[in-house]
C-alpha positions as CSV (number, residue, x, y, z in Angstrom):
1,M,-64.3,1.9,143.2
2,R,-63.8,-1.3,145.3
3,S,-65.9,-2.2,148.2
4,L,-64.4,-2.0,151.7
5,Q,-64.7,-5.8,151.9
6,G,-62.7,-6.1,148.7
7,R,-59.9,-3.9,150.0
8,S,-59.6,-5.7,153.3
9,K,-58.9,-8.9,151.3
10,R,-56.0,-7.4,149.5
11,R,-52.5,-6.7,150.8
12,G,-49.4,-6.1,148.9
13,G,-51.1,-6.9,145.6
14,R,-51.8,-10.5,146.8
15,R,-55.2,-11.8,147.8
16,R,-55.4,-13.4,151.2
17,D,-57.6,-16.4,151.9
18,T,-60.6,-15.5,154.0
19,G,-61.6,-17.8,156.8
20,K,-64.2,-19.5,154.7
21,E,-61.8,-19.9,151.7
22,A,-59.2,-21.4,154.0
23,E,-61.7,-23.7,155.6
24,K,-63.0,-24.8,152.2
25,A,-59.5,-25.5,150.9
26,E,-58.8,-27.6,154.0
27,E,-61.9,-29.6,153.5
28,E,-61.1,-30.2,149.9
29,E,-57.6,-31.4,150.9
30,E,-59.1,-33.8,153.5
31,E,-61.5,-35.2,150.9
32,E,-58.6,-35.8,148.5
33,E,-56.6,-37.5,151.2
34,E,-59.6,-39.7,152.0
35,E,-60.1,-40.6,148.4
36,E,-56.5,-41.5,148.0
37,E,-56.6,-43.7,151.1
38,E,-59.8,-45.5,149.7
39,E,-58.1,-46.1,146.4
40,E,-55.0,-47.5,148.1
41,E,-57.2,-49.8,150.2
42,E,-59.1,-51.0,147.1
43,E,-55.8,-51.7,145.3
44,E,-54.5,-53.7,148.3
45,E,-57.8,-55.7,148.4
46,E,-57.5,-56.4,144.6
47,E,-53.9,-57.6,145.0
48,E,-54.9,-59.8,147.9
49,E,-57.7,-61.3,145.9
50,E,-55.4,-61.9,142.9
51,E,-52.8,-63.6,145.2
52,E,-55.5,-65.8,146.7
53,E,-56.8,-66.8,143.2
54,E,-53.2,-67.6,142.1
55,E,-52.7,-69.8,145.2
56,E,-56.0,-71.6,144.6
57,E,-55.0,-72.3,141.0
58,E,-51.6,-73.6,142.1
59,E,-53.3,-75.9,144.7
60,E,-55.8,-77.1,142.1
61,E,-53.0,-77.8,139.6
62,E,-51.1,-79.8,142.2
63,E,-54.2,-81.8,143.1
64,E,-55.0,-82.4,139.4
65,E,-51.4,-83.5,138.8
66,E,-51.7,-86.0,141.6
67,E,-54.9,-87.3,140.1
68,G,-53.3,-87.6,136.7
69,I,-55.4,-85.1,134.8
70,S,-53.8,-83.9,131.6
71,E,-53.0,-80.3,130.8
72,S,-55.8,-80.0,128.2
73,E,-58.3,-81.2,130.7
74,R,-57.0,-78.7,133.3
75,V,-57.5,-75.9,130.8
76,V,-61.0,-77.0,130.1
77,L,-61.8,-77.2,133.9
78,R,-60.2,-73.9,134.6
79,T,-62.2,-72.2,131.8
80,L,-65.4,-73.7,133.1
81,K,-64.6,-72.6,136.6
82,N,-63.8,-69.0,135.5
83,T,-67.0,-68.9,133.4
84,L,-69.1,-70.0,136.3
85,Q,-67.5,-67.4,138.6
86,N,-68.1,-64.6,136.2
87,Q,-71.8,-65.3,135.9
């Protein structure tokens, strides 16, 4: 035999959300939305950083071309720069 509380939760064979369950579902949905927003912001920041790095590299290449540095020297300098940044 079911408890009275169990019967009150059932109608037409379907279970209804109780107040606490609905509140919990709403909180979970809000958390998911916040996580998605944070992920989008992180992706945007990463894209901006990549764009800035590309712009810097282009500027450096232009400066180096003006100075007459060869392509192989540029590769060495870029490699050194990236190595130093990653440390």
